[in-house]
Amino acid sequence: MSSAATEVVRLLTVRGETLAVAESLTGGLVAAEITGVPGASKVFRGSVTAYATELKHELLDVDATLLAQRGAVDPQVAGEMAAGVRKALGADWGIATTGVAGPEPQDGKPVGTVFVAVEGPSTARSGSAGGGKVEALRLNGSRAEIRMESVRSVLAVLLEQLAGEQTGNERAQDTERNGGF
């Protein structure tokens, strides 16, 4: 388990929020990373590993026309996967991974093309989706390295979104825990 996964579980616990994961190229690695953290059951709703393209539509409500036109490795597909798993599993936050780990290109996209997405709750402060973000990655390395870097990246994007939404009370609890005042 990574320190990022530990921090995700800690922040979600403090906030009283939940997380769901949609995975393609990572094949369950993100869920495994999160559930490796003690106490994850308080915040982790579940995951959908939609490896086959049609399952992205059937289970995660990704637009079928989008999938037909652009393929599964696309930033909008990643965003719809995150939104779809959030809705399907009734979570506050949804995260998703889609991409090409290799060894061959897919849908005309080269190996190492990855999209990670985070979809979060609307906030009263901004009036917009707190976690609606997709990041495009161009990764190098072996299949295993690309998959693990995708896990690290989606957790980093989620942490960035969670940290950006922290309330004053959550910041105070962080400071107290870390010996500040």
PDB file of C-alpha atoms in Angstrom, residues 5 11 15 40-41 48 51 57 63 71 81 90 92 95 98 103 113 115 128 134 148 155 158-160 164 172 179:
ATOM      1  CA  ALA A   5      -3.621   5.418  -0.776  1.00  0.00           C
ATOM      2  CA  LEU A  11      -8.942  12.273   4.057  1.00  0.00           C
ATOM      3  CA  ARG A  15     -14.654  14.062   5.451  1.00  0.00           C
ATOM      4  CA  ALA A  40     -10.496   1.381   3.866  1.00  0.00           C
ATOM      5  CA  SER A  41     -13.857  -0.326   4.419  1.00  0.00           C
ATOM      6  CA  VAL A  48     -15.759  -2.089 -11.599  1.00  0.00           C
ATOM      7  CA  TYR A  51     -11.653  -4.208 -19.397  1.00  0.00           C
ATOM      8  CA  HIS A  57     -21.054   1.364 -21.770  1.00  0.00           C
ATOM      9  CA  ASP A  63     -21.729   6.938 -24.225  1.00  0.00           C
ATOM     10  CA  GLY A  71     -12.395   4.005 -28.741  1.00  0.00           C
ATOM     11  CA  MET A  81     -16.119   6.151 -16.440  1.00  0.00           C
ATOM     12  CA  GLY A  90     -23.433   5.407  -4.905  1.00  0.00           C
ATOM     13  CA  ASP A  92     -19.188  10.657  -3.277  1.00  0.00           C
ATOM     14  CA  ILE A  95     -11.967   7.656 -10.118  1.00  0.00           C
ATOM     15  CA  THR A  98      -8.112   3.859 -19.172  1.00  0.00           C
ATOM     16  CA  PRO A 103       2.663  -4.489 -25.709  1.00  0.00           C
ATOM     17  CA  THR A 113      -1.200   6.655 -23.615  1.00  0.00           C
ATOM     18  CA  PHE A 115      -6.102   8.922 -19.097  1.00  0.00           C
ATOM     19  CA  SER A 128     -19.491  23.007  -9.623  1.00  0.00           C
ATOM     20  CA  VAL A 134      -9.128  14.301 -16.379  1.00  0.00           C
ATOM     21  CA  MET A 148       1.667   0.975 -11.683  1.00  0.00           C
ATOM     22  CA  LEU A 155      -4.411   8.541  -6.640  1.00  0.00           C
ATOM     23  CA  LEU A 158      -7.654  12.394  -6.358  1.00  0.00           C
ATOM     24  CA  LEU A 159      -5.457  13.654  -3.505  1.00  0.00           C
ATOM     25  CA  GLU A 160      -5.025  16.976  -5.293  1.00  0.00           C
ATOM     26  CA  GLY A 164      -8.172  21.483  -2.759  1.00  0.00           C
ATOM     27  CA  ALA A 172      -7.138  22.243  11.646  1.00  0.00           C
ATOM     28  CA  GLY A 179       2.167  18.779  15.770  1.00  0.00           C
TER      29      GLY A 179
END
